[in-house]
Amino acid sequence: MAVSDHVDLPTFMEGVKKRNPHQPEFVQAVQEVAEDIFEFIGDKEDYHAQQILRRIAEPDRVVSFRVCWEDDAGNIRVQRGYRVQNNNAIGPYKGGIRFHPSVNESVLKFLAFEQTFKNALTGLPMGGGKGGSNFNPKGKSVREIMRFCQSFMTELYRHIGADVDVPAGDIGVGGREIGYMFGQYKRITNEFTGVLTGKGLEWGGSLIRTEATGYGAVYFLANMLATKGEDLVGKTAVISGSGNVATHAAEKIVQLGGKVLTLSDSGGFVHDPDGITQEKIDWVKTHKTHRRGRMQDYVAAFPGATFHEGKTPWGVPCDVALPCATQNELLGEDARTLVANGCRAVAEGANMPTDLDGVHVFKAARLLYAPGKASNAGGVAVSGLEMSQNSARRAWKEEELQQMLKDIMLGIHQSCLTYGDQGGGYIDYVKGANIAGRKKVADAMLAFGVV
Ligand code: NDP
Ligand code: 2IT
């Protein structure tokens, strides 16, 4: 008798929990996807017989390595580095690198799992991966960061390649860190290839990659509002985070006529009732990235704003909300508050910022709610376009790339409608994204047989 994974959801999740002890973020990400796709694949015996669900919830490989470096005081420091290569059924592994003290195997496995479906949704040929280290860039000198990046790449280089695995940035990794890592890769291999994305414009980078995640999230939000005949003009927005994704999401909201009320960091949030204008966003970018300052300093620069230490911004009444900081930053209670305050739409800039309770609250309230794998896919989409430009050894113009980004975000919105339209004017974007993203990967896996 053939073995099949045709079991019910609780039994399937029991197995996932058993095989991944002490990995709550990974289990959470699998559960969110499994909740949606169980119903969809109920009658598709091929998927069950081939154990596709079970195989998709197991990374191809997890590489873990020691990263030694010397700090400015001459102390030897030891960090742990990782690369999770989750799935390359539809293209080379692709996904960011995160430097943050909270990085561990569970966090990177969840990110690589999500990345696989996100990348499939873009329509570009990219598999899913993620990497990083528990290195904390806060308080480190630029030379310490350089030495760490070089040491990290001295091991990572053997696992990646332009047709194998193409990392990029994520939390704590921006253009500067990509530069140090690319320099080290080139030095070791003597090859100039598109092995990383998010590169500088002078050395193989793509226009609009820096802006793409935040801009794309707002394009997606605008697409959702358009289904109700609405736009962003005059709408108030609450945004968390103050890094790459948050500041560019804020910028696009302002460009499209909305008013941004909040930004935040791990110290708390700023509430500016006058609106966070382009000038103020530019100040935040410079302050956080170049001066490596804190959001609490905003109130001295812009009196009229208030700083709320240790708090998240979800209690500020708003029309739209964009969580753009980190995972599990918006809990069930916050979701209930947003709904009670009349929030119309939520688009995730971060990966899995809403916990499972919050996801259920948004679904029950039939909110316009986009999961990160759909709404934050603009960043990796332009990374995919950077790979194309590198392979073709050419560079597209800004207007061409802007249009491609808009088209890709519209395409993802359409995929969500195809699989998430519940009738009665309600679109379940989580379900739509989970089914559409997973279907492409699963069908490719079926074609390969048992590998
Ligand atoms: P940055 O490093 O540029 O900024 C991160 C921001 O989030 C900072 O404001 C940081 O505050 C805040 N933050 C980080 N960790 C925490 C925490 N534990 N609690 C509260 N605040 C926190 O990263 P990005 O903007 O690139 O990434 C933000 C999110 O977007 C992440 O979830 C990332 O995975 C996701 N993402 C990023 C993409 C990209 O292209 N960069 C693409 C798609 C998704 P502080 O300065 O205090 O640490
Ligand atoms: O989460 C993400 O999509 C990213 N950090 C960007 C990945 C990429 O390869 O551009």
Coordinates of C-alpha atoms and ligand atoms in Angstrom, one line a residue:
M1 CA 0.0 0.0 0.0
A2 CA 1.5 3.3 -1.1
V3 CA 2.3 5.8 1.7
S4 CA 0.6 9.1 1.3
D5 CA 0.7 12.4 3.3
H6 CA -3.0 12.6 3.0
V7 CA -3.6 13.4 6.7
D8 CA -5.5 16.1 8.4
L9 CA -4.0 19.5 9.2
P10 CA -3.4 18.9 13.0
T11 CA -1.6 15.5 12.2
F12 CA 0.5 17.2 9.5
M13 CA 1.5 20.0 11.9
E14 CA 2.3 17.6 14.7
G15 CA 4.9 16.0 12.4
V16 CA 6.3 19.4 11.5
K17 CA 6.6 20.4 15.2
K18 CA 8.2 17.0 16.0
R19 CA 10.8 17.3 13.3
N20 CA 11.6 21.0 14.1
P21 CA 11.8 21.2 17.9
H22 CA 12.5 24.7 19.3
Q23 CA 11.8 26.4 15.9
P24 CA 8.6 28.3 16.6
E25 CA 9.0 30.8 13.7
F26 CA 9.5 28.0 11.2
V27 CA 6.5 26.1 12.5
Q28 CA 4.4 29.2 12.4
A29 CA 5.3 29.9 8.8
V30 CA 4.5 26.4 7.7
Q31 CA 1.2 26.4 9.6
E32 CA 0.1 29.7 7.9
V33 CA 0.7 28.2 4.5
A34 CA -0.7 24.7 5.4
E35 CA -4.0 26.2 6.7
D36 CA -4.7 27.6 3.3
I37 CA -3.5 24.9 1.0
F38 CA -4.9 21.9 2.7
E39 CA -8.3 22.6 1.3
F40 CA -7.0 23.4 -2.1
I41 CA -5.0 20.1 -2.5
G42 CA -7.7 18.0 -0.8
D43 CA -8.6 16.1 -3.9
K44 CA -5.2 16.3 -5.7
E45 CA -4.0 12.8 -5.0
D46 CA -0.8 13.3 -7.1
Y47 CA 0.5 15.9 -4.6
H48 CA -0.2 13.5 -1.7
A49 CA 1.2 10.4 -3.3
Q50 CA 4.4 12.4 -4.1
Q51 CA 4.6 13.8 -0.5
I52 CA 4.9 17.3 -2.0
L53 CA 3.7 19.1 1.2
R54 CA 6.1 17.1 3.4
R55 CA 9.0 17.8 0.9
I56 CA 8.2 21.5 0.6
A57 CA 8.4 21.9 4.4
E58 CA 11.9 20.5 4.5
P59 CA 14.8 22.8 3.3
D60 CA 17.1 21.3 0.6
R61 CA 20.0 22.1 3.1
V62 CA 21.0 24.2 6.0
V63 CA 24.6 25.3 6.1
S64 CA 25.9 26.6 9.4
F65 CA 29.4 27.9 10.0
R66 CA 31.7 29.7 12.4
V67 CA 32.6 33.3 11.6
C68 CA 35.7 34.6 13.5
W69 CA 36.7 38.3 13.3
E70 CA 38.8 40.7 15.3
D71 CA 37.2 43.8 16.9
D72 CA 38.9 47.2 17.1
A73 CA 40.2 46.5 20.6
G74 CA 42.0 43.3 19.3
N75 CA 39.5 40.9 20.8
I76 CA 38.7 37.7 18.8
R77 CA 35.0 37.4 18.3
V78 CA 33.1 34.3 17.2
Q79 CA 29.7 34.5 15.5
R80 CA 27.5 31.9 13.8
G81 CA 26.8 32.2 10.1
Y82 CA 24.1 30.4 8.1
R83 CA 22.7 29.9 4.6
V84 CA 19.4 28.0 4.3
Q85 CA 18.9 26.8 0.7
N86 CA 15.2 26.0 0.9
N87 CA 14.1 25.1 -2.6
N88 CA 15.5 25.5 -6.1
A89 CA 12.7 23.9 -8.1
I90 CA 12.1 27.0 -10.3
G91 CA 15.5 28.7 -10.3
P92 CA 18.7 29.3 -8.3
Y93 CA 18.3 29.9 -4.5
K94 CA 17.6 33.6 -4.0
G95 CA 17.0 35.6 -0.8
G96 CA 18.6 38.1 1.6
I97 CA 21.2 38.0 4.3
R98 CA 20.2 39.3 7.8
F99 CA 22.7 40.5 10.5
H100 CA 20.8 40.7 13.8
P101 CA 21.3 39.2 17.2
S102 CA 18.0 37.4 17.0
V103 CA 19.1 35.4 14.0
N104 CA 19.0 31.6 14.5
E105 CA 18.1 28.5 12.5
S106 CA 14.4 28.8 13.1
V107 CA 14.2 32.5 11.9
L108 CA 16.3 31.8 8.7
K109 CA 14.3 28.6 7.9
F110 CA 11.0 30.5 8.2
L111 CA 12.4 33.3 6.0
A112 CA 13.8 30.9 3.4
F113 CA 10.4 29.0 3.3
E114 CA 8.5 32.2 2.8
Q115 CA 11.0 33.4 0.2
T116 CA 10.3 30.3 -1.9
F117 CA 6.6 31.2 -2.4
K118 CA 7.3 35.0 -2.7
N119 CA 9.9 34.4 -5.4
A120 CA 7.5 32.1 -7.3
L121 CA 4.8 34.8 -7.1
T122 CA 7.0 37.3 -8.9
G123 CA 6.9 35.2 -12.0
L124 CA 10.7 35.3 -12.3
P125 CA 12.8 32.1 -12.2
M126 CA 14.1 32.2 -8.6
G127 CA 14.2 29.6 -5.9
G128 CA 14.2 30.4 -2.2
G129 CA 17.0 30.8 0.3
K130 CA 18.0 33.0 3.2
G131 CA 21.1 33.6 5.2
G132 CA 22.7 35.6 7.9
S133 CA 24.3 35.8 11.3
N134 CA 23.7 36.6 14.9
F135 CA 26.3 39.4 14.5
N136 CA 24.9 42.7 15.9
P137 CA 26.0 45.7 13.7
K138 CA 24.8 48.2 16.4
G139 CA 27.7 50.0 18.0
K140 CA 30.3 48.4 15.6
S141 CA 32.7 50.7 13.7
V142 CA 32.6 50.6 9.9
R143 CA 35.9 48.8 9.9
E144 CA 34.6 46.1 12.2
I145 CA 31.6 45.7 9.9
M146 CA 34.0 45.3 7.0
R147 CA 36.1 42.7 8.7
F148 CA 33.0 40.8 9.7
C149 CA 31.5 40.8 6.1
Q150 CA 34.9 39.6 4.8
S151 CA 35.1 36.7 7.2
F152 CA 31.4 35.8 6.6
M153 CA 32.0 35.7 2.8
T154 CA 35.2 33.7 3.3
E155 CA 33.0 30.7 4.2
L156 CA 29.8 31.6 2.3
Y157 CA 31.5 31.9 -1.1
R158 CA 31.8 28.2 -1.6
H159 CA 28.0 27.7 -1.2
I160 CA 26.8 30.4 -3.6
G161 CA 27.2 31.4 -7.3
A162 CA 25.3 33.3 -10.0
D163 CA 23.5 30.1 -11.1
V164 CA 23.5 28.5 -7.7
D165 CA 22.4 30.8 -5.0
V166 CA 22.3 34.6 -5.1
P167 CA 22.0 36.4 -1.8
A168 CA 21.0 40.1 -1.2
G169 CA 20.4 42.4 1.7
D170 CA 17.9 42.2 4.6
I171 CA 17.8 43.6 8.2
G172 CA 21.3 45.0 9.0
V173 CA 22.6 44.4 5.5
G174 CA 22.4 47.3 3.0
G175 CA 24.5 48.6 0.2
R176 CA 27.6 49.0 2.3
E177 CA 27.6 45.4 3.5
I178 CA 26.8 44.0 0.0
G179 CA 29.9 46.0 -1.2
Y180 CA 32.2 44.4 1.4
M181 CA 30.8 41.0 0.7
F182 CA 31.0 41.4 -3.1
G183 CA 34.6 42.7 -2.8
Q184 CA 35.6 39.6 -0.8
Y185 CA 33.9 37.2 -3.2
K186 CA 35.6 38.8 -6.1
R187 CA 39.0 38.7 -4.3
I188 CA 38.6 34.9 -3.5
T189 CA 37.2 33.7 -6.8
N190 CA 38.7 36.3 -9.2
E191 CA 35.3 36.3 -10.9
F192 CA 33.0 39.3 -11.5
T193 CA 29.5 37.7 -11.6
G194 CA 26.0 38.6 -10.5
V195 CA 26.5 36.5 -7.3
L196 CA 24.8 39.1 -5.1
T197 CA 22.1 41.6 -5.8
G198 CA 21.6 45.1 -4.3
K199 CA 25.0 46.0 -5.7
G200 CA 26.1 49.6 -6.2
L201 CA 25.2 51.2 -9.6
E202 CA 28.9 51.4 -10.6
W203 CA 29.5 47.7 -10.2
G204 CA 26.5 45.8 -11.6
G205 CA 23.7 47.0 -9.4
S206 CA 20.2 47.9 -10.7
L207 CA 18.4 51.2 -10.5
I208 CA 15.4 51.2 -8.1
R209 CA 16.6 48.1 -6.2
T210 CA 17.0 50.2 -3.0
E211 CA 13.5 51.6 -3.3
A212 CA 11.8 48.5 -4.7
T213 CA 10.5 46.8 -1.6
G214 CA 8.8 49.8 0.0
Y215 CA 7.5 51.2 -3.3
G216 CA 6.2 47.8 -4.3
A217 CA 4.4 47.3 -1.0
V218 CA 2.6 50.6 -1.6
Y219 CA 1.8 49.7 -5.2
F220 CA 0.2 46.5 -3.9
L221 CA -1.7 48.5 -1.3
A222 CA -3.0 50.8 -4.0
N223 CA -4.0 47.8 -6.1
M224 CA -6.0 46.4 -3.1
L225 CA -7.7 49.8 -2.5
A226 CA -8.6 50.0 -6.2
T227 CA -10.7 46.9 -5.9
K228 CA -13.0 49.0 -3.6
G229 CA -12.8 52.1 -5.9
E230 CA -10.4 53.9 -3.5
D231 CA -6.9 55.4 -3.6
L232 CA -4.4 56.7 -1.2
V233 CA -5.2 60.4 -1.5
G234 CA -5.9 61.9 1.9
K235 CA -5.5 58.5 3.7
T236 CA -3.5 58.3 7.0
A237 CA -0.9 55.6 7.2
V238 CA 0.8 54.0 10.3
I239 CA 4.2 52.5 9.5
S240 CA 6.6 50.6 11.7
G241 CA 10.3 50.4 11.2
S242 CA 12.7 53.1 9.9
G243 CA 15.0 51.1 7.7
N244 CA 15.1 50.5 4.0
V245 CA 11.6 49.1 3.6
A246 CA 9.8 51.5 6.0
T247 CA 11.3 54.8 4.7
H248 CA 10.7 53.9 1.0
A249 CA 7.1 52.8 1.8
A250 CA 6.6 56.1 3.6
E251 CA 8.1 58.0 0.6
K252 CA 5.7 56.3 -1.9
I253 CA 2.7 56.9 0.4
V254 CA 3.6 60.6 0.5
Q255 CA 4.0 60.6 -3.4
L256 CA 0.6 59.1 -3.8
G257 CA -1.1 61.7 -1.6
G258 CA -1.3 59.9 1.7
K259 CA -0.2 61.2 5.2
V260 CA 2.3 59.1 7.2
L261 CA 1.7 59.4 10.9
T262 CA 4.4 57.1 12.4
L263 CA 7.7 55.4 12.0
S264 CA 9.5 53.3 14.6
D265 CA 12.6 51.3 15.6
S266 CA 13.3 48.8 18.3
G267 CA 13.4 51.6 20.9
G268 CA 9.8 52.8 20.3
F269 CA 7.7 54.8 17.8
V270 CA 7.4 58.4 16.7
H271 CA 3.9 59.9 16.2
D272 CA 3.9 63.0 14.1
P273 CA 0.3 64.3 13.7
D274 CA 1.5 66.9 11.1
G275 CA 2.6 64.1 8.8
I276 CA 6.1 62.7 8.1
T277 CA 6.9 64.6 4.9
Q278 CA 9.6 63.8 2.3
E279 CA 11.9 66.2 4.1
K280 CA 11.4 64.4 7.3
I281 CA 11.8 61.0 5.6
D282 CA 15.2 62.2 4.2
W283 CA 16.2 63.2 7.7
V284 CA 15.3 59.7 9.0
K285 CA 17.2 58.0 6.2
T286 CA 20.4 60.0 6.9
H287 CA 20.0 59.7 10.7
K288 CA 19.4 56.0 10.8
T289 CA 21.7 54.9 8.0
H290 CA 24.6 57.3 7.9
R291 CA 24.6 58.7 11.5
R292 CA 23.3 55.3 12.8
G293 CA 21.1 57.3 15.2
R294 CA 17.8 56.4 17.0
M295 CA 14.2 57.3 16.2
Q296 CA 13.9 59.0 19.6
D297 CA 16.0 61.8 18.3
Y298 CA 13.3 62.7 15.8
V299 CA 11.3 64.8 18.3
A300 CA 14.2 67.2 18.9
A301 CA 14.5 67.7 15.1
F302 CA 10.7 68.0 14.6
P303 CA 8.9 69.4 17.6
G304 CA 5.2 68.6 17.4
A305 CA 6.0 64.9 17.3
T306 CA 6.0 62.6 20.3
F307 CA 8.1 59.5 21.0
H308 CA 6.6 56.4 22.7
E309 CA 9.3 54.4 24.2
G310 CA 9.1 50.6 24.0
K311 CA 5.8 50.7 22.1
T312 CA 4.6 49.7 18.7
P313 CA 2.4 52.2 16.6
W314 CA -0.7 50.0 16.1
G315 CA -2.8 52.0 18.6
V316 CA -2.7 55.2 16.4
P317 CA -6.0 55.4 14.4
C318 CA -5.3 55.2 10.7
D319 CA -6.8 54.3 7.3
V320 CA -3.9 52.0 6.3
A321 CA -1.1 50.2 8.2
L322 CA 2.2 48.9 6.9
P323 CA 4.3 46.8 9.3
C324 CA 7.8 47.2 7.9
A325 CA 10.2 46.2 10.8
T326 CA 10.4 42.5 11.7
Q327 CA 8.5 39.2 12.3
N328 CA 5.8 39.0 14.9
E329 CA 5.7 42.7 15.6
L330 CA 1.9 42.9 15.2
L331 CA 0.0 40.6 17.5
G332 CA -3.6 39.6 17.7
E333 CA -4.4 42.4 20.2
D334 CA -2.9 45.0 17.8
A335 CA -4.9 43.6 14.9
R336 CA -8.1 43.9 17.0
T337 CA -7.2 47.5 17.8
L338 CA -6.5 48.4 14.1
V339 CA -9.9 46.8 13.1
A340 CA -11.7 48.6 15.9
N341 CA -10.1 51.9 14.9
G342 CA -11.5 51.6 11.4
C343 CA -8.3 50.6 9.6
R344 CA -9.2 49.7 5.9
A345 CA -6.1 47.9 4.7
V346 CA -2.9 46.3 5.9
A347 CA 0.1 45.6 3.6
E348 CA 3.1 43.9 5.1
G349 CA 6.5 45.3 4.1
A350 CA 8.3 43.0 6.6
N351 CA 8.3 39.2 6.5
M352 CA 5.6 37.6 8.7
P353 CA 5.1 40.7 10.9
T354 CA 1.6 39.6 11.9
D355 CA 1.4 36.6 14.3
L356 CA -1.1 33.8 13.5
D357 CA -3.7 35.2 15.9
G358 CA -3.5 38.6 14.1
V359 CA -3.8 36.9 10.7
H360 CA -7.0 35.2 11.9
V361 CA -8.3 38.6 13.1
F362 CA -7.7 40.3 9.8
K363 CA -9.3 37.4 7.9
A364 CA -12.4 37.3 10.1
A365 CA -12.8 41.1 9.7
R366 CA -12.5 40.6 5.9
L367 CA -10.0 43.4 5.8
L368 CA -7.9 44.2 2.7
Y369 CA -4.9 42.3 4.1
A370 CA -1.8 41.4 2.1
P371 CA 0.8 39.0 3.5
G372 CA 4.5 39.9 3.1
K373 CA 5.1 37.2 0.5
A374 CA 2.8 39.1 -1.8
S375 CA 3.2 42.8 -0.8
N376 CA 7.0 42.9 -0.1
A377 CA 8.0 40.9 -3.2
G378 CA 9.0 44.1 -5.1
G379 CA 12.5 44.0 -3.6
V380 CA 13.3 40.5 -4.7
A381 CA 11.6 41.1 -8.0
V382 CA 14.0 43.9 -8.8
S383 CA 16.8 41.7 -7.6
G384 CA 15.6 39.2 -10.3
L385 CA 15.8 42.0 -12.8
E386 CA 19.3 42.8 -11.5
M387 CA 20.2 39.2 -12.3
S388 CA 18.8 39.5 -15.8
Q389 CA 20.8 42.7 -16.4
N390 CA 24.0 41.1 -15.1
S391 CA 23.5 38.0 -17.3
A392 CA 22.8 40.2 -20.4
R393 CA 25.6 42.6 -19.4
R394 CA 23.4 45.6 -19.8
A395 CA 21.4 48.1 -17.7
W396 CA 17.8 49.1 -18.1
K397 CA 16.6 52.6 -17.7
E398 CA 14.8 53.8 -14.6
E399 CA 11.4 54.3 -16.3
E400 CA 11.6 50.7 -17.7
L401 CA 12.4 49.3 -14.3
Q402 CA 9.7 51.3 -12.6
Q403 CA 7.2 50.0 -15.1
M404 CA 8.4 46.4 -14.7
L405 CA 8.1 46.7 -10.9
K406 CA 4.5 48.1 -11.2
D407 CA 3.6 45.3 -13.6
I408 CA 5.0 42.6 -11.4
M409 CA 3.1 43.9 -8.3
L410 CA -0.1 44.0 -10.4
G411 CA 0.6 40.4 -11.6
I412 CA 1.0 39.2 -8.0
H413 CA -2.3 41.0 -7.1
Q414 CA -3.9 39.2 -10.0
S415 CA -2.6 35.8 -8.8
C416 CA -4.1 36.6 -5.3
L417 CA -7.4 37.4 -6.9
T418 CA -7.4 34.2 -9.0
Y419 CA -7.0 31.9 -5.9
G420 CA -8.2 34.1 -3.1
D421 CA -11.6 35.5 -4.3
Q422 CA -14.1 34.3 -1.7
G423 CA -17.1 35.9 -3.4
G424 CA -19.3 38.6 -1.8
G425 CA -16.5 41.2 -2.5
Y426 CA -14.0 39.5 -0.1
I427 CA -10.5 38.6 -1.3
D428 CA -8.4 36.4 1.0
Y429 CA -5.0 37.6 -0.2
V430 CA -3.2 35.2 2.2
K431 CA -4.9 32.2 0.7
G432 CA -4.5 33.5 -2.8
A433 CA -0.7 34.1 -2.3
N434 CA -0.2 30.8 -0.6
I435 CA -2.0 28.8 -3.3
A436 CA -0.5 30.6 -6.3
G437 CA 3.0 30.7 -4.9
R438 CA 3.0 27.1 -3.8
K439 CA 1.3 25.7 -7.0
K440 CA 4.2 26.7 -9.3
V441 CA 6.8 25.2 -7.0
A442 CA 4.9 22.0 -6.4
D443 CA 4.2 21.5 -10.1
A444 CA 7.9 21.9 -10.9
M445 CA 8.8 19.4 -8.1
L446 CA 6.3 16.9 -9.5
A447 CA 8.0 17.1 -12.9
F448 CA 11.4 16.2 -11.4
G449 CA 10.1 13.0 -9.8
V450 CA 11.5 11.8 -6.5
V451 CA 14.7 13.9 -6.0
Ligands
NDP1 P1 16.7 47.5 8.0 O1 17.8 46.9 8.7 O2 16.9 48.6 6.9 O3 15.7 48.1 9.0 C1 15.1 47.3 10.0 C2 14.1 48.2 10.8 O4 13.3 47.3 11.6 C3 14.8 49.1 11.7 O5 14.0 50.3 11.9 C4 14.9 48.3 13.0 O6 15.1 49.0 14.2 C5 13.6 47.6 13.0 N1 13.7 46.3 13.7 C6 14.5 45.3 13.4 N2 14.4 44.3 14.3 C7 13.5 44.8 15.2 C8 12.9 44.2 16.4 N3 13.2 43.0 16.8 N4 11.9 44.9 17.0 C9 11.6 46.2 16.6 N5 12.1 46.8 15.5 C10 13.0 46.1 14.8 O7 15.9 46.3 7.3 P2 14.8 46.3 6.1 O8 14.1 47.5 6.1 O9 15.5 45.8 4.9 O10 13.9 45.1 6.6 C11 12.7 45.2 7.3 C12 11.8 44.0 7.1 O11 11.5 43.9 5.7 C13 12.4 42.7 7.5 O12 11.3 41.9 7.9 C14 12.9 42.1 6.2 O13 12.9 40.7 6.2 C15 11.8 42.6 5.2 N6 12.1 42.7 3.8 C16 13.2 43.4 3.4 C17 13.5 43.5 2.0 C18 14.6 44.3 1.5 O14 14.7 44.4 0.3 N7 15.4 45.0 2.3 C19 12.7 42.8 1.0 C20 11.5 42.2 1.6 C21 11.3 42.1 2.9 P3 16.5 49.2 14.9 O15 17.3 50.1 14.1 O16 16.2 49.6 16.3 O17 17.1 47.8 14.9
2IT2 O1 12.9 39.3 2.1 C1 13.3 39.6 1.0 O2 12.6 39.4 0.0 C2 14.6 40.2 0.9 N1 15.2 40.5 1.9 C3 15.1 40.5 -0.5 C4 15.7 39.3 -1.1 C5 16.5 39.5 -2.4 O3 17.1 38.6 -2.9 O4 16.5 40.6 -3.0

